[in-house]
PDB file of C-alpha atoms in Angstrom:
ATOM      1  CA  UNK H   1      85.100  82.398 132.023  1.00  0.00           C
ATOM      2  CA  UNK H   2      84.472  81.375 128.417  1.00  0.00           C
ATOM      3  CA  UNK H   3      82.019  78.716 127.336  1.00  0.00           C
ATOM      4  CA  UNK H   4      81.431  77.070 123.963  1.00  0.00           C
ATOM      5  CA  UNK H   5      78.497  75.404 122.267  1.00  0.00           C
ATOM      6  CA  UNK H   6      78.272  73.477 119.002  1.00  0.00           C
ATOM      7  CA  UNK H   7      75.560  71.946 116.833  1.00  0.00           C
ATOM      8  CA  UNK H   8      75.409  69.889 113.666  1.00  0.00           C
ATOM      9  CA  UNK H   9      72.770  69.737 110.909  1.00  0.00           C
ATOM     10  CA  UNK H  10      72.281  69.275 107.204  1.00  0.00           C
ATOM     11  CA  UNK H  11      72.962  72.630 105.461  1.00  0.00           C
ATOM     12  CA  UNK H  12      69.709  74.629 105.677  1.00  0.00           C
ATOM     13  CA  UNK H  13      70.564  76.381 102.380  1.00  0.00           C
ATOM     14  CA  UNK H  14      73.434  78.829 102.932  1.00  0.00           C
ATOM     15  CA  UNK H  15      73.925  79.087  99.191  1.00  0.00           C
ATOM     16  CA  UNK H  16      70.383  80.393  98.860  1.00  0.00           C
ATOM     17  CA  UNK H  17      70.609  83.008 101.634  1.00  0.00           C
ATOM     18  CA  UNK H  18      69.803  80.941 104.725  1.00  0.00           C
ATOM     19  CA  UNK H  19      71.436  81.884 108.014  1.00  0.00           C
ATOM     20  CA  UNK H  20      74.396  79.722 109.115  1.00  0.00           C
ATOM     21  CA  UNK H  21      72.572  78.215 112.073  1.00  0.00           C
ATOM     22  CA  UNK H  22      71.182  74.816 113.031  1.00  0.00           C
ATOM     23  CA  UNK H  23      68.419  76.338 115.171  1.00  0.00           C
ATOM     24  CA  UNK H  24      65.083  74.949 114.025  1.00  0.00           C
ATOM     25  CA  UNK H  25      66.617  72.682 111.371  1.00  0.00           C
ATOM     26  CA  UNK H  26      65.061  69.170 111.424  1.00  0.00           C
ATOM     27  CA  UNK H  27      67.520  66.538 112.639  1.00  0.00           C
ATOM     28  CA  UNK H  28      69.921  69.028 114.234  1.00  0.00           C
ATOM     29  CA  UNK H  29      72.041  67.550 117.027  1.00  0.00           C
ATOM     30  CA  UNK H  30      73.820  69.195 119.981  1.00  0.00           C
ATOM     31  CA  UNK H  31      77.578  68.499 119.842  1.00  0.00           C
ATOM     32  CA  UNK H  32      78.496  70.612 122.890  1.00  0.00           C
ATOM     33  CA  UNK H  33      76.367  72.715 125.194  1.00  0.00           C
ATOM     34  CA  UNK H  34      77.710  75.574 127.356  1.00  0.00           C
ATOM     35  CA  UNK H  35      80.937  73.697 128.084  1.00  0.00           C
ATOM     36  CA  UNK H  36      83.723  75.556 129.886  1.00  0.00           C
ATOM     37  CA  UNK H  37      86.638  76.300 127.585  1.00  0.00           C
ATOM     38  CA  UNK H  38      89.980  75.239 129.030  1.00  0.00           C
ATOM     39  CA  UNK H  39      92.318  75.490 126.031  1.00  0.00           C
ATOM     40  CA  UNK H  40      94.231  77.395 124.825  1.00  0.00           C
ATOM     41  CA  UNK H  41      95.533  78.867 128.078  1.00  0.00           C
ATOM     42  CA  UNK H  42      96.450  82.392 128.975  1.00  0.00           C
ATOM     43  CA  UNK H  43     100.060  81.852 127.851  1.00  0.00           C
ATOM     44  CA  UNK H  44      98.640  81.750 124.294  1.00  0.00           C
ATOM     45  CA  UNK H  45      96.463  84.819 124.782  1.00  0.00           C
ATOM     46  CA  UNK H  46      93.523  82.610 123.848  1.00  0.00           C
ATOM     47  CA  UNK H  47      94.748  82.289 120.287  1.00  0.00           C
ATOM     48  CA  UNK H  48      95.185  78.702 119.323  1.00  0.00           C
ATOM     49  CA  UNK H  49      93.463  75.303 119.120  1.00  0.00           C
ATOM     50  CA  UNK H  50      90.457  75.156 121.471  1.00  0.00           C
ATOM     51  CA  UNK H  51      88.966  72.120 123.207  1.00  0.00           C
ATOM     52  CA  UNK H  52      87.995  69.359 120.789  1.00  0.00           C
ATOM     53  CA  UNK H  53      84.560  67.785 120.358  1.00  0.00           C
ATOM     54  CA  UNK H  54      83.308  64.898 118.230  1.00  0.00           C
ATOM     55  CA  UNK H  55      81.175  65.236 115.086  1.00  0.00           C
ATOM     56  CA  UNK H  56      79.366  62.097 113.912  1.00  0.00           C
ATOM     57  CA  UNK H  57      77.916  62.476 110.439  1.00  0.00           C
ATOM     58  CA  UNK H  58      74.424  61.049 109.847  1.00  0.00           C
ATOM     59  CA  UNK H  59      73.952  58.101 107.504  1.00  0.00           C
ATOM     60  CA  UNK H  60      74.105  58.959 103.793  1.00  0.00           C
ATOM     61  CA  UNK H  61      70.381  58.237 103.540  1.00  0.00           C
ATOM     62  CA  UNK H  62      69.716  61.134 105.905  1.00  0.00           C
ATOM     63  CA  UNK H  63      72.099  63.644 104.282  1.00  0.00           C
ATOM     64  CA  UNK H  64      71.054  62.689 100.729  1.00  0.00           C
ATOM     65  CA  UNK H  65      67.315  62.568 101.440  1.00  0.00           C
ATOM     66  CA  UNK H  66      65.497  64.454  98.688  1.00  0.00           C
ATOM     67  CA  UNK H  67      68.768  65.328  96.877  1.00  0.00           C
ATOM     68  CA  UNK H  68      69.228  64.668  93.181  1.00  0.00           C
ATOM     69  CA  UNK H  69      71.993  62.484  91.752  1.00  0.00           C
ATOM     70  CA  UNK H  70      73.759  65.657  90.636  1.00  0.00           C
ATOM     71  CA  UNK H  71      73.621  67.132  94.162  1.00  0.00           C
ATOM     72  CA  UNK H  72      74.846  63.894  95.693  1.00  0.00           C
ATOM     73  CA  UNK H  73      77.806  63.719  93.315  1.00  0.00           C
ATOM     74  CA  UNK H  74      78.792  67.379  93.588  1.00  0.00           C
ATOM     75  CA  UNK H  75      78.316  67.385  97.353  1.00  0.00           C
ATOM     76  CA  UNK H  76      75.802  68.116 100.061  1.00  0.00           C
ATOM     77  CA  UNK H  77      77.032  70.169 103.022  1.00  0.00           C
ATOM     78  CA  UNK H  78      76.715  69.175 106.639  1.00  0.00           C
ATOM     79  CA  UNK H  79      76.901  72.281 108.812  1.00  0.00           C
ATOM     80  CA  UNK H  80      78.774  72.486 112.149  1.00  0.00           C
ATOM     81  CA  UNK H  81      78.118  75.689 114.086  1.00  0.00           C
ATOM     82  CA  UNK H  82      80.328  76.851 116.951  1.00  0.00           C
ATOM     83  CA  UNK H  83      79.876  79.737 119.372  1.00  0.00           C
ATOM     84  CA  UNK H  84      81.862  81.232 122.255  1.00  0.00           C
ATOM     85  CA  UNK H  85      80.234  83.145 125.116  1.00  0.00           C
ATOM     86  CA  UNK H  86      81.852  85.030 127.957  1.00  0.00           C
ATOM     87  CA  UNK H  87      80.524  85.856 131.446  1.00  0.00           C
ATOM     88  CA  UNK H  88      79.439  89.318 130.235  1.00  0.00           C
ATOM     89  CA  UNK H  89      77.078  87.901 127.641  1.00  0.00           C
ATOM     90  CA  UNK H  90      79.298  88.694 124.650  1.00  0.00           C
ATOM     91  CA  UNK H  91      79.500  86.032 121.963  1.00  0.00           C
ATOM     92  CA  UNK H  92      81.102  85.191 118.635  1.00  0.00           C
ATOM     93  CA  UNK H  93      79.934  82.522 116.182  1.00  0.00           C
ATOM     94  CA  UNK H  94      81.524  80.538 113.364  1.00  0.00           C
ATOM     95  CA  UNK H  95      80.637  77.588 111.197  1.00  0.00           C
ATOM     96  CA  UNK H  96      82.207  74.903 109.073  1.00  0.00           C
ATOM     97  CA  UNK H  97      80.667  73.061 106.122  1.00  0.00           C
ATOM     98  CA  UNK H  98      81.633  69.394 105.696  1.00  0.00           C
ATOM     99  CA  UNK H  99      80.927  68.362 102.105  1.00  0.00           C
ATOM    100  CA  UNK H 100      79.529  64.832 101.727  1.00  0.00           C
ATOM    101  CA  UNK H 101      79.634  63.352  98.225  1.00  0.00           C
ATOM    102  CA  UNK H 102      79.302  60.086  96.319  1.00  0.00           C
ATOM    103  CA  UNK H 103      82.307  60.945  94.172  1.00  0.00           C
ATOM    104  CA  UNK H 104      85.787  59.486  94.495  1.00  0.00           C
ATOM    105  CA  UNK H 105      88.486  60.327  95.271  1.00  0.00           C
ATOM    106  CA  UNK H 106      87.422  62.432  98.227  1.00  0.00           C
ATOM    107  CA  UNK H 107      88.623  65.994  98.704  1.00  0.00           C
ATOM    108  CA  UNK H 108      91.613  66.559 101.003  1.00  0.00           C
ATOM    109  CA  UNK H 109      92.508  69.575 103.101  1.00  0.00           C
ATOM    110  CA  UNK H 110      95.424  71.715 101.911  1.00  0.00           C
ATOM    111  CA  UNK H 111      98.441  70.441 103.847  1.00  0.00           C
ATOM    112  CA  UNK H 112     101.957  71.479 104.800  1.00  0.00           C
ATOM    113  CA  UNK H 113     101.096  75.168 104.435  1.00  0.00           C
ATOM    114  CA  UNK H 114     103.818  77.649 105.515  1.00  0.00           C
ATOM    115  CA  UNK H 115     103.824  81.442 105.675  1.00  0.00           C
ATOM    116  CA  UNK H 116     106.730  83.057 103.831  1.00  0.00           C
ATOM    117  CA  UNK H 117     108.134  86.558 104.261  1.00  0.00           C
ATOM    118  CA  UNK H 118     109.792  87.900 101.099  1.00  0.00           C
ATOM    119  CA  UNK H 119     110.046  84.335  99.892  1.00  0.00           C
ATOM    120  CA  UNK H 120     111.706  82.922 103.008  1.00  0.00           C
ATOM    121  CA  UNK H 121     110.405  81.335 106.203  1.00  0.00           C
ATOM    122  CA  UNK H 122     108.577  83.951 108.322  1.00  0.00           C
ATOM    123  CA  UNK H 123     110.720  84.183 111.455  1.00  0.00           C
ATOM    124  CA  UNK H 124     110.567  87.810 112.642  1.00  0.00           C
ATOM    125  CA  UNK H 125     107.829  90.399 112.963  1.00  0.00           C
ATOM    126  CA  UNK H 126     108.632  93.495 110.863  1.00  0.00           C
ATOM    127  CA  UNK H 127     108.815  96.683 112.928  1.00  0.00           C
ATOM    128  CA  UNK H 128     108.285 100.030 111.102  1.00  0.00           C
ATOM    129  CA  UNK H 129     108.841  98.193 107.821  1.00  0.00           C
ATOM    130  CA  UNK H 130     106.981  96.179 105.190  1.00  0.00           C
ATOM    131  CA  UNK H 131     107.379  92.630 103.925  1.00  0.00           C
ATOM    132  CA  UNK H 132     105.570  90.568 101.310  1.00  0.00           C
ATOM    133  CA  UNK H 133     103.781  87.614 102.846  1.00  0.00           C
ATOM    134  CA  UNK H 134     102.724  84.576 100.845  1.00  0.00           C
ATOM    135  CA  UNK H 135     101.959  80.921 101.447  1.00  0.00           C
ATOM    136  CA  UNK H 136     103.838  77.835 100.388  1.00  0.00           C
ATOM    137  CA  UNK H 137     102.117  74.467 100.087  1.00  0.00           C
ATOM    138  CA  UNK H 138     104.479  71.509 100.191  1.00  0.00           C
ATOM    139  CA  UNK H 139     101.804  68.801 100.506  1.00  0.00           C
ATOM    140  CA  UNK H 140      98.246  68.743  99.141  1.00  0.00           C
ATOM    141  CA  UNK H 141      97.558  71.884  97.091  1.00  0.00           C
ATOM    142  CA  UNK H 142      95.034  72.564  94.370  1.00  0.00           C
ATOM    143  CA  UNK H 143      93.344  69.312  93.347  1.00  0.00           C
ATOM    144  CA  UNK H 144      91.567  68.410  90.117  1.00  0.00           C
ATOM    145  CA  UNK H 145      88.037  67.062  90.396  1.00  0.00           C
ATOM    146  CA  UNK H 146      84.907  66.272  88.345  1.00  0.00           C
ATOM    147  CA  UNK H 147      81.678  68.259  88.468  1.00  0.00           C
ATOM    148  CA  UNK H 148      78.355  66.880  87.254  1.00  0.00           C
ATOM    149  CA  UNK H 149      76.216  69.233  85.154  1.00  0.00           C
ATOM    150  CA  UNK H 150      72.437  69.433  85.065  1.00  0.00           C
ATOM    151  CA  UNK H 151      72.278  67.340  81.879  1.00  0.00           C
ATOM    152  CA  UNK H 152      74.155  64.479  83.590  1.00  0.00           C
ATOM    153  CA  UNK H 153      77.461  65.102  81.824  1.00  0.00           C
ATOM    154  CA  UNK H 154      80.706  65.813  83.629  1.00  0.00           C
ATOM    155  CA  UNK H 155      83.434  68.441  83.327  1.00  0.00           C
ATOM    156  CA  UNK H 156      86.906  68.600  84.785  1.00  0.00           C
ATOM    157  CA  UNK H 157      87.747  71.442  87.171  1.00  0.00           C
ATOM    158  CA  UNK H 158      90.616  72.528  89.396  1.00  0.00           C
ATOM    159  CA  UNK H 159      90.438  74.066  92.851  1.00  0.00           C
ATOM    160  CA  UNK H 160      91.258  77.701  93.404  1.00  0.00           C
ATOM    161  CA  UNK H 161      93.291  78.112  96.607  1.00  0.00           C
ATOM    162  CA  UNK H 162      92.570  81.296  98.575  1.00  0.00           C
ATOM    163  CA  UNK H 163      94.056  82.558 101.860  1.00  0.00           C
ATOM    164  CA  UNK H 164      92.354  84.905 104.310  1.00  0.00           C
ATOM    165  CA  UNK H 165      94.721  86.849 106.570  1.00  0.00           C
ATOM    166  CA  UNK H 166      94.237  87.864 110.198  1.00  0.00           C
ATOM    167  CA  UNK H 167      96.706  89.991 112.213  1.00  0.00           C
ATOM    168  CA  UNK H 168      96.758  91.370 115.734  1.00  0.00           C
ATOM    169  CA  UNK H 169      99.109  94.289 115.056  1.00  0.00           C
ATOM    170  CA  UNK H 170     100.145  96.276 112.020  1.00  0.00           C
ATOM    171  CA  UNK H 171      98.433  96.616 108.628  1.00  0.00           C
ATOM    172  CA  UNK H 172      97.756  94.142 105.828  1.00  0.00           C
ATOM    173  CA  UNK H 173      97.137  95.427 102.294  1.00  0.00           C
ATOM    174  CA  UNK H 174      94.655  92.689 101.323  1.00  0.00           C
ATOM    175  CA  UNK H 175      92.422  90.601 103.565  1.00  0.00           C
ATOM    176  CA  UNK H 176      92.396  87.725 101.028  1.00  0.00           C
ATOM    177  CA  UNK H 177      94.879  86.518  98.374  1.00  0.00           C
ATOM    178  CA  UNK H 178      94.940  83.795  95.719  1.00  0.00           C
ATOM    179  CA  UNK H 179      97.583  81.093  95.700  1.00  0.00           C
ATOM    180  CA  UNK H 180     100.819  82.509  94.280  1.00  0.00           C
ATOM    181  CA  UNK H 181      99.934  86.101  95.193  1.00  0.00           C
ATOM    182  CA  UNK H 182     101.770  88.191  97.802  1.00  0.00           C
ATOM    183  CA  UNK H 183     100.276  90.410 100.494  1.00  0.00           C
ATOM    184  CA  UNK H 184     102.095  93.470 101.805  1.00  0.00           C
ATOM    185  CA  UNK H 185     102.318  93.470 105.577  1.00  0.00           C
ATOM    186  CA  UNK H 186     103.515  96.530 107.501  1.00  0.00           C
ATOM    187  CA  UNK H 187     104.439  95.936 111.097  1.00  0.00           C
ATOM    188  CA  UNK H 188     103.869  98.292 114.050  1.00  0.00           C
ATOM    189  CA  UNK H 189     106.572 100.481 115.592  1.00  0.00           C
ATOM    190  CA  UNK H 190     107.053  98.006 118.443  1.00  0.00           C
ATOM    191  CA  UNK H 191     105.801  94.629 119.579  1.00  0.00           C
ATOM    192  CA  UNK H 192     102.932  94.760 122.096  1.00  0.00           C
ATOM    193  CA  UNK H 193     103.674  94.528 125.817  1.00  0.00           C
ATOM    194  CA  UNK H 194     102.255  91.681 127.867  1.00  0.00           C
ATOM    195  CA  UNK H 195     101.038  89.578 124.932  1.00  0.00           C
ATOM    196  CA  UNK H 196     102.147  88.102 121.638  1.00  0.00           C
ATOM    197  CA  UNK H 197     101.610  89.442 118.108  1.00  0.00           C
ATOM    198  CA  UNK H 198      99.904  87.112 115.681  1.00  0.00           C
ATOM    199  CA  UNK H 199      99.660  86.479 111.974  1.00  0.00           C
ATOM    200  CA  UNK H 200      97.095  83.830 111.048  1.00  0.00           C
ATOM    201  CA  UNK H 201      96.531  82.515 107.519  1.00  0.00           C
ATOM    202  CA  UNK H 202      93.355  80.497 106.739  1.00  0.00           C
ATOM    203  CA  UNK H 203      93.813  78.633 103.465  1.00  0.00           C
ATOM    204  CA  UNK H 204      90.768  77.186 101.682  1.00  0.00           C
ATOM    205  CA  UNK H 205      90.279  75.158  98.516  1.00  0.00           C
ATOM    206  CA  UNK H 206      86.659  76.174  97.800  1.00  0.00           C
ATOM    207  CA  UNK H 207      85.337  72.656  98.375  1.00  0.00           C
ATOM    208  CA  UNK H 208      85.313  72.557 102.156  1.00  0.00           C
ATOM    209  CA  UNK H 209      89.022  71.897 102.633  1.00  0.00           C
ATOM    210  CA  UNK H 210      90.823  74.272 105.007  1.00  0.00           C
ATOM    211  CA  UNK H 211      94.190  74.669 106.715  1.00  0.00           C
ATOM    212  CA  UNK H 212      95.069  77.181 109.449  1.00  0.00           C
ATOM    213  CA  UNK H 213      98.644  78.446 109.819  1.00  0.00           C
ATOM    214  CA  UNK H 214      99.562  80.605 112.823  1.00  0.00           C
ATOM    215  CA  UNK H 215     102.735  82.521 113.657  1.00  0.00           C
ATOM    216  CA  UNK H 216     103.209  84.127 117.045  1.00  0.00           C
ATOM    217  CA  UNK H 217     105.905  86.650 118.008  1.00  0.00           C
ATOM    218  CA  UNK H 218     108.003  86.769 120.079  1.00  0.00           C
TER     219      UNK H 218
END
């Protein structure tokens, strides 16, 4: 059996070397505690969207307490930690930062992200051959935004879209690429038996926005 737990708290200072955990952080809340994981099922080899849980952000007065006007405008992170544990005591942990800011318009996640193989829709796993994988964003891509400097002035900036690649079989030349770059993927000699082969692309905009694109074969 697999269980999951989740907590939420104001960022304890990841940018300054703090551990990505809510343990011991004042105001931390339990979002899920040792709940049995039911999704995805075995047909998906446990690769897919897991059970959902709710995250209620604290009032702005709590998140912005003690933060300067510059920090409030540029964004203060609210941390959501997530862990999986199995019956043998093994565990894996992850976290997500939700950026809370006084600025408008708000940041949006990259959307309509597709994985392309040699410039076309990725429809078949390469066997004993190589293809160039890339991403295509048809919806929200790199956004422009304002950043407040320490002297109170503002400067215009643009997001830098990056994609981190995960595969179950074969070899990937780079583990991370920038938007517009290609990544050489060499497939295995044969597809695995008894399970699917996966290519997962995690696309981030550097401001907390993220999109996950998954392809499973066959």
